[in-house]
Amino acid sequence: MALALLTNDDGVHAPGLHALARAARDAGLDVVVAAPAGDASGAGGSVRCVVTDGHIGVTEHTIPGLDGIPAYGVDADPGFIVRAAGQGWFDRTPDLVLSGVNPGANTGSQVLHSGTVGAVLAGALNGWSGIAFSLHCGLRLPEQPHWATATGLLGELLERLAARPAGTVWSVNVPDVAPGELPALREARLCDSGAVRVRMVHRGPDGERPGGLRALVSEQYGEAEPGTDVALLAAGHPTVTELAPIGHREGATGYPA
């Protein structure tokens, strides 16, 4: 039975992570949960960790409804956690990485900054396939997110992923609607820019500098090119995008090899 490493960038206590872990178990996977001890949103592929007295803190946790499944909170970013799993942390090496479910979509070229996506890209460096799940629920988490709508796609996605080469990475974005209201999955291209826009302000309303930067965050879906993840999400479709792991382009520079 395949072993799935479950992680995220929202922390080991995040309900989206717990929902994904339960779905992975129900899909017949062996599961180990290892996630940041706190919020690591925006970590991308960072391998930052906190070392205290020569050790990186690891705390065992129990996830409700998942008795017997090992779960750890780690003083590190998700990319580091995946890297550690590939360097002998566990007695058994994972076969794939599942990350999320992130509250909020991860779209366009901005997936570069997502710790949710960064985790599965880190897994690809070990030859592990992976899926990053994100729930399109806006900038504020609703009281009752439809985690089950996202996790309900896991079985179908795993079956298709198994037919792809090892090291394949998918980013999946799912609208926050009831499962019965969800259209079929659509393959999507990455938008040039993600839906989340950040504008940095360094002057106050009176023109004075407040002594630091202020981030103004908004979401924009209206101008996305058709067929991209942003446009399809705006139309209500769940999307899946295959991402290319880090590599190189031979002969592109014009210099001799």
mmCIF file of C-alpha atoms in Angstrom:
data_model
loop_
_atom_site.group_PDB
_atom_site.id
_atom_site.type_symbol
_atom_site.label_atom_id
_atom_site.label_comp_id
_atom_site.label_asym_id
_atom_site.label_seq_id
_atom_site.Cartn_x
_atom_site.Cartn_y
_atom_site.Cartn_z
ATOM 1 C CA MET A 1 0.000 0.000 0.000
ATOM 2 C CA ALA A 2 1.385 3.389 -0.994
ATOM 3 C CA LEU A 3 2.515 5.766 1.749
ATOM 4 C CA ALA A 4 1.315 9.358 1.430
ATOM 5 C CA LEU A 5 3.062 12.196 3.225
ATOM 6 C CA LEU A 6 0.422 14.770 4.181
ATOM 7 C CA THR A 7 1.530 18.352 4.762
ATOM 8 C CA ASN A 8 0.435 21.972 4.267
ATOM 9 C CA ASP A 9 1.519 25.549 4.930
ATOM 10 C CA ASP A 10 -1.239 26.429 7.415
ATOM 11 C CA GLY A 11 -0.010 24.292 10.279
ATOM 12 C CA VAL A 12 -0.638 20.892 11.761
ATOM 13 C CA HIS A 13 -3.884 22.019 13.420
ATOM 14 C CA ALA A 14 -5.507 23.204 10.161
ATOM 15 C CA PRO A 15 -8.920 21.607 9.463
ATOM 16 C CA GLY A 16 -8.186 21.384 5.727
ATOM 17 C CA LEU A 17 -5.175 19.180 6.458
ATOM 18 C CA HIS A 18 -7.245 16.929 8.709
ATOM 19 C CA ALA A 19 -9.936 16.579 6.042
ATOM 20 C CA LEU A 20 -7.338 15.615 3.430
ATOM 21 C CA ALA A 21 -5.717 13.099 5.777
ATOM 22 C CA ARG A 22 -9.067 11.406 6.403
ATOM 23 C CA ALA A 23 -9.754 11.271 2.657
ATOM 24 C CA ALA A 24 -6.321 9.776 1.976
ATOM 25 C CA ARG A 25 -6.911 7.084 4.569
ATOM 26 C CA ASP A 26 -10.361 6.338 3.132
ATOM 27 C CA ALA A 27 -8.791 6.106 -0.343
ATOM 28 C CA GLY A 28 -6.708 3.178 0.917
ATOM 29 C CA LEU A 29 -3.408 4.980 1.401
ATOM 30 C CA ASP A 30 -1.087 4.603 4.334
ATOM 31 C CA VAL A 31 -0.759 8.086 5.815
ATOM 32 C CA VAL A 32 1.807 10.033 7.789
ATOM 33 C CA VAL A 33 1.075 13.670 8.638
ATOM 34 C CA ALA A 34 3.945 16.109 9.064
ATOM 35 C CA ALA A 35 3.194 19.815 8.851
ATOM 36 C CA PRO A 36 4.567 23.099 10.181
ATOM 37 C CA ALA A 37 3.947 23.713 13.865
ATOM 38 C CA GLY A 38 2.550 27.145 12.934
ATOM 39 C CA ASP A 39 1.501 29.150 9.906
ATOM 40 C CA ALA A 40 3.986 28.972 7.015
ATOM 41 C CA SER A 41 1.828 30.569 4.325
ATOM 42 C CA GLY A 42 3.830 32.065 1.482
ATOM 43 C CA ALA A 43 6.851 29.875 2.210
ATOM 44 C CA GLY A 44 7.081 28.598 -1.373
ATOM 45 C CA GLY A 45 9.851 26.010 -1.587
ATOM 46 C CA SER A 46 11.645 27.334 1.492
ATOM 47 C CA VAL A 47 13.610 24.878 3.619
ATOM 48 C CA ARG A 48 13.718 27.226 6.606
ATOM 49 C CA CYS A 49 13.751 25.538 9.981
ATOM 50 C CA VAL A 50 14.159 26.597 13.601
ATOM 51 C CA VAL A 51 17.088 24.942 15.356
ATOM 52 C CA THR A 52 17.123 24.946 19.154
ATOM 53 C CA ASP A 53 20.022 23.304 21.020
ATOM 54 C CA GLY A 54 21.048 21.603 17.806
ATOM 55 C CA HIS A 55 17.630 20.092 17.102
ATOM 56 C CA ILE A 56 14.580 20.960 15.014
ATOM 57 C CA GLY A 57 11.485 20.796 17.171
ATOM 58 C CA VAL A 58 9.034 17.976 16.412
ATOM 59 C CA THR A 59 5.847 17.459 18.434
ATOM 60 C CA GLU A 60 3.532 14.469 18.110
ATOM 61 C CA HIS A 61 -0.168 15.201 17.602
ATOM 62 C CA THR A 62 -3.413 13.277 17.464
ATOM 63 C CA ILE A 63 -5.807 14.225 14.678
ATOM 64 C CA PRO A 64 -9.485 13.786 15.575
ATOM 65 C CA GLY A 65 -10.900 10.689 13.949
ATOM 66 C CA LEU A 66 -7.479 9.490 12.837
ATOM 67 C CA ASP A 67 -6.269 7.518 15.824
ATOM 68 C CA GLY A 68 -3.240 5.446 14.947
ATOM 69 C CA ILE A 69 -2.067 7.710 12.141
ATOM 70 C CA PRO A 70 1.235 9.373 13.050
ATOM 71 C CA ALA A 71 1.081 13.169 12.991
ATOM 72 C CA TYR A 72 3.848 15.656 13.713
ATOM 73 C CA GLY A 73 4.127 19.404 14.066
ATOM 74 C CA VAL A 74 7.551 20.558 12.904
ATOM 75 C CA ASP A 75 9.357 23.839 13.530
ATOM 76 C CA ALA A 76 10.015 24.190 9.805
ATOM 77 C CA ASP A 77 8.499 25.110 6.472
ATOM 78 C CA PRO A 78 6.736 22.453 4.363
ATOM 79 C CA GLY A 79 9.590 22.235 1.850
ATOM 80 C CA PHE A 80 11.973 21.324 4.654
ATOM 81 C CA ILE A 81 9.549 18.714 5.988
ATOM 82 C CA VAL A 82 9.319 17.004 2.603
ATOM 83 C CA ARG A 83 13.092 17.172 2.231
ATOM 84 C CA ALA A 84 13.537 15.568 5.650
ATOM 85 C CA ALA A 85 11.170 12.760 4.669
ATOM 86 C CA GLY A 86 13.439 12.042 1.726
ATOM 87 C CA GLN A 87 16.546 11.904 3.880
ATOM 88 C CA GLY A 88 15.626 9.116 6.240
ATOM 89 C CA TRP A 89 13.313 10.746 8.799
ATOM 90 C CA PHE A 90 10.748 7.947 8.564
ATOM 91 C CA ASP A 91 11.399 4.228 8.580
ATOM 92 C CA ARG A 92 9.564 4.094 5.275
ATOM 93 C CA THR A 93 10.054 6.506 2.384
ATOM 94 C CA PRO A 94 6.836 8.157 1.141
ATOM 95 C CA ASP A 95 5.519 7.312 -2.306
ATOM 96 C CA LEU A 96 3.675 10.582 -2.880
ATOM 97 C CA VAL A 97 2.967 13.954 -1.285
ATOM 98 C CA LEU A 98 -0.496 15.388 -0.667
ATOM 99 C CA SER A 99 -0.615 19.022 0.421
ATOM 100 C CA GLY A 100 -3.490 21.194 1.662
ATOM 101 C CA VAL A 101 -6.355 21.663 1.680
ATOM 102 C CA ASN A 102 -5.353 25.326 1.522
ATOM 103 C CA PRO A 103 -8.032 27.889 2.381
ATOM 104 C CA GLY A 104 -7.849 30.110 -0.684
ATOM 105 C CA ALA A 105 -6.962 29.409 -4.290
ATOM 106 C CA ASN A 106 -3.382 29.049 -5.510
ATOM 107 C CA THR A 107 -3.417 30.230 -9.101
ATOM 108 C CA GLY A 108 -1.260 31.578 -11.881
ATOM 109 C CA SER A 109 2.437 32.264 -11.661
ATOM 110 C CA GLN A 110 1.937 33.115 -7.989
ATOM 111 C CA VAL A 111 2.066 29.392 -7.157
ATOM 112 C CA LEU A 112 5.811 30.103 -6.909
ATOM 113 C CA HIS A 113 5.137 31.624 -3.487
ATOM 114 C CA SER A 114 2.736 28.978 -2.182
ATOM 115 C CA GLY A 115 3.996 26.668 0.540
ATOM 116 C CA THR A 116 1.120 24.322 -0.357
ATOM 117 C CA VAL A 117 2.460 23.972 -3.893
ATOM 118 C CA GLY A 118 6.090 24.208 -2.800
ATOM 119 C CA ALA A 119 5.679 21.026 -0.781
ATOM 120 C CA VAL A 120 4.689 18.893 -3.767
ATOM 121 C CA LEU A 121 7.395 20.453 -5.937
ATOM 122 C CA ALA A 122 9.906 19.501 -3.245
ATOM 123 C CA GLY A 123 8.577 15.964 -3.387
ATOM 124 C CA ALA A 124 9.127 15.873 -7.147
ATOM 125 C CA LEU A 125 12.854 16.373 -6.513
ATOM 126 C CA ASN A 126 12.735 12.966 -4.815
ATOM 127 C CA GLY A 127 10.800 11.452 -7.715
ATOM 128 C CA TRP A 128 7.495 11.500 -5.799
ATOM 129 C CA SER A 129 4.286 12.529 -7.478
ATOM 130 C CA GLY A 130 2.022 14.888 -5.581
ATOM 131 C CA ILE A 131 -1.177 16.909 -5.504
ATOM 132 C CA ALA A 132 -1.626 20.330 -3.920
ATOM 133 C CA PHE A 133 -5.262 21.038 -3.012
ATOM 134 C CA SER A 134 -6.659 24.555 -2.591
ATOM 135 C CA LEU A 135 -10.232 25.613 -1.816
ATOM 136 C CA HIS A 136 -11.398 28.718 -3.675
ATOM 137 C CA CYS A 137 -13.176 30.438 -0.789
ATOM 138 C CA GLY A 138 -11.984 34.036 -1.081
ATOM 139 C CA LEU A 139 -9.680 35.988 1.163
ATOM 140 C CA ARG A 140 -11.649 35.218 4.312
ATOM 141 C CA LEU A 141 -12.298 31.683 5.473
ATOM 142 C CA PRO A 142 -16.057 31.019 5.709
ATOM 143 C CA GLU A 143 -17.546 29.528 8.863
ATOM 144 C CA GLN A 144 -18.126 26.164 7.198
ATOM 145 C CA PRO A 145 -15.755 25.593 4.267
ATOM 146 C CA HIS A 146 -16.658 22.719 1.951
ATOM 147 C CA TRP A 147 -13.492 20.718 2.550
ATOM 148 C CA ALA A 148 -15.291 17.543 1.448
ATOM 149 C CA THR A 149 -15.856 19.016 -2.014
ATOM 150 C CA ALA A 150 -12.102 19.211 -2.529
ATOM 151 C CA THR A 151 -11.209 15.926 -0.849
ATOM 152 C CA GLY A 152 -13.999 14.142 -2.697
ATOM 153 C CA LEU A 153 -11.932 14.474 -5.876
ATOM 154 C CA LEU A 154 -8.967 12.622 -4.388
ATOM 155 C CA GLY A 155 -9.833 9.117 -5.586
ATOM 156 C CA GLU A 156 -10.380 10.204 -9.191
ATOM 157 C CA LEU A 157 -7.205 12.269 -9.198
ATOM 158 C CA LEU A 158 -5.074 9.498 -7.693
ATOM 159 C CA GLU A 159 -6.259 7.071 -10.358
ATOM 160 C CA ARG A 160 -5.266 9.461 -13.133
ATOM 161 C CA LEU A 161 -2.021 10.474 -11.434
ATOM 162 C CA ALA A 162 -0.949 6.833 -11.268
ATOM 163 C CA ALA A 163 -0.879 6.790 -15.087
ATOM 164 C CA ARG A 164 1.578 9.706 -15.202
ATOM 165 C CA PRO A 165 5.366 9.422 -14.765
ATOM 166 C CA ALA A 166 6.807 9.421 -11.251
ATOM 167 C CA GLY A 167 7.486 12.950 -10.048
ATOM 168 C CA THR A 168 4.351 14.410 -11.639
ATOM 169 C CA VAL A 169 2.957 17.396 -9.724
ATOM 170 C CA TRP A 170 -0.622 18.673 -9.921
ATOM 171 C CA SER A 171 -2.129 21.819 -8.469
ATOM 172 C CA VAL A 172 -5.884 21.490 -7.904
ATOM 173 C CA ASN A 173 -8.221 24.404 -7.161
ATOM 174 C CA VAL A 174 -11.796 23.680 -6.116
ATOM 175 C CA PRO A 175 -14.687 26.140 -5.699
ATOM 176 C CA ASP A 176 -16.143 26.342 -2.202
ATOM 177 C CA VAL A 177 -19.536 24.833 -3.032
ATOM 178 C CA ALA A 178 -21.456 21.764 -1.942
ATOM 179 C CA PRO A 179 -20.238 18.547 -3.616
ATOM 180 C CA GLY A 180 -23.455 18.173 -5.590
ATOM 181 C CA GLU A 181 -23.002 21.611 -7.123
ATOM 182 C CA LEU A 182 -19.483 20.969 -8.444
ATOM 183 C CA PRO A 183 -18.965 20.694 -12.229
ATOM 184 C CA ALA A 184 -16.447 18.270 -13.700
ATOM 185 C CA LEU A 185 -12.740 18.942 -13.359
ATOM 186 C CA ARG A 186 -11.125 20.987 -16.115
ATOM 187 C CA GLU A 187 -7.463 21.069 -17.079
ATOM 188 C CA ALA A 188 -6.190 24.641 -16.830
ATOM 189 C CA ARG A 189 -3.167 26.628 -17.900
ATOM 190 C CA LEU A 190 -1.491 28.842 -15.347
ATOM 191 C CA CYS A 191 -2.612 32.442 -15.640
ATOM 192 C CA ASP A 192 0.194 34.966 -16.138
ATOM 193 C CA SER A 193 -0.718 36.374 -12.748
ATOM 194 C CA GLY A 194 -2.689 34.827 -9.933
ATOM 195 C CA ALA A 195 -6.088 36.091 -8.840
ATOM 196 C CA VAL A 196 -4.714 37.505 -5.589
ATOM 197 C CA ARG A 197 -3.206 40.944 -6.095
ATOM 198 C CA VAL A 198 -1.024 42.665 -3.497
ATOM 199 C CA ARG A 199 -0.296 46.382 -3.638
ATOM 200 C CA MET A 200 2.326 47.766 -1.311
ATOM 201 C CA VAL A 201 1.658 51.195 0.207
ATOM 202 C CA HIS A 202 4.363 53.186 1.975
ATOM 203 C CA ARG A 203 2.571 56.495 2.476
ATOM 204 C CA GLY A 204 -0.392 57.335 4.657
ATOM 205 C CA PRO A 205 -3.549 59.196 3.491
ATOM 206 C CA ASP A 206 -1.873 62.505 4.298
ATOM 207 C CA GLY A 207 1.179 61.653 2.207
ATOM 208 C CA GLU A 208 3.400 60.964 5.191
ATOM 209 C CA ARG A 209 5.435 57.796 5.397
ATOM 210 C CA PRO A 210 4.060 55.639 8.237
ATOM 211 C CA GLY A 211 7.450 54.037 8.916
ATOM 212 C CA GLY A 212 6.816 50.779 7.080
ATOM 213 C CA LEU A 213 4.983 49.055 4.271
ATOM 214 C CA ARG A 214 1.316 48.130 4.246
ATOM 215 C CA ALA A 215 -0.020 45.337 2.029
ATOM 216 C CA LEU A 216 -3.409 45.866 0.385
ATOM 217 C CA VAL A 217 -4.736 42.499 -0.797
ATOM 218 C CA SER A 218 -7.541 41.959 -3.297
ATOM 219 C CA GLU A 219 -8.816 39.300 -5.709
ATOM 220 C CA GLN A 220 -9.403 39.912 -9.422
ATOM 221 C CA TYR A 221 -10.897 37.365 -11.805
ATOM 222 C CA GLY A 222 -12.471 39.435 -14.576
ATOM 223 C CA GLU A 223 -9.519 39.932 -16.922
ATOM 224 C CA ALA A 224 -8.029 36.423 -17.007
ATOM 225 C CA GLU A 225 -7.348 34.767 -20.350
ATOM 226 C CA PRO A 226 -9.851 31.991 -21.219
ATOM 227 C CA GLY A 227 -8.647 28.506 -20.386
ATOM 228 C CA THR A 228 -6.474 29.614 -17.479
ATOM 229 C CA ASP A 229 -6.968 28.517 -13.900
ATOM 230 C CA VAL A 230 -8.164 31.974 -12.858
ATOM 231 C CA ALA A 231 -10.760 32.189 -15.642
ATOM 232 C CA LEU A 232 -12.102 28.677 -15.123
ATOM 233 C CA LEU A 233 -12.384 29.159 -11.358
ATOM 234 C CA ALA A 234 -14.276 32.391 -11.950
ATOM 235 C CA ALA A 235 -16.709 30.393 -14.092
ATOM 236 C CA GLY A 236 -17.208 27.891 -11.263
ATOM 237 C CA HIS A 237 -15.049 25.023 -12.508
ATOM 238 C CA PRO A 238 -12.597 23.019 -10.411
ATOM 239 C CA THR A 239 -9.218 22.992 -12.131
ATOM 240 C CA VAL A 240 -6.154 20.787 -12.314
ATOM 241 C CA THR A 241 -2.803 22.019 -13.628
ATOM 242 C CA GLU A 242 0.305 19.929 -14.132
ATOM 243 C CA LEU A 243 3.368 21.858 -13.005
ATOM 244 C CA ALA A 244 6.879 21.354 -14.330
ATOM 245 C CA PRO A 245 9.434 20.639 -11.582
ATOM 246 C CA ILE A 246 12.697 22.564 -11.461
ATOM 247 C CA GLY A 247 14.966 21.720 -14.392
ATOM 248 C CA HIS A 248 17.128 23.331 -17.034
ATOM 249 C CA ARG A 249 16.929 24.136 -20.738
ATOM 250 C CA GLU A 250 19.968 22.762 -22.528
ATOM 251 C CA GLY A 251 21.620 24.898 -25.196
ATOM 252 C CA ALA A 252 19.500 27.993 -24.552
ATOM 253 C CA THR A 253 22.296 30.383 -23.584
ATOM 254 C CA GLY A 254 24.424 30.115 -26.716
ATOM 255 C CA TYR A 255 27.569 29.403 -24.705
ATOM 256 C CA PRO A 256 29.548 26.216 -25.313
ATOM 257 C CA ALA A 257 28.768 23.361 -22.990
#
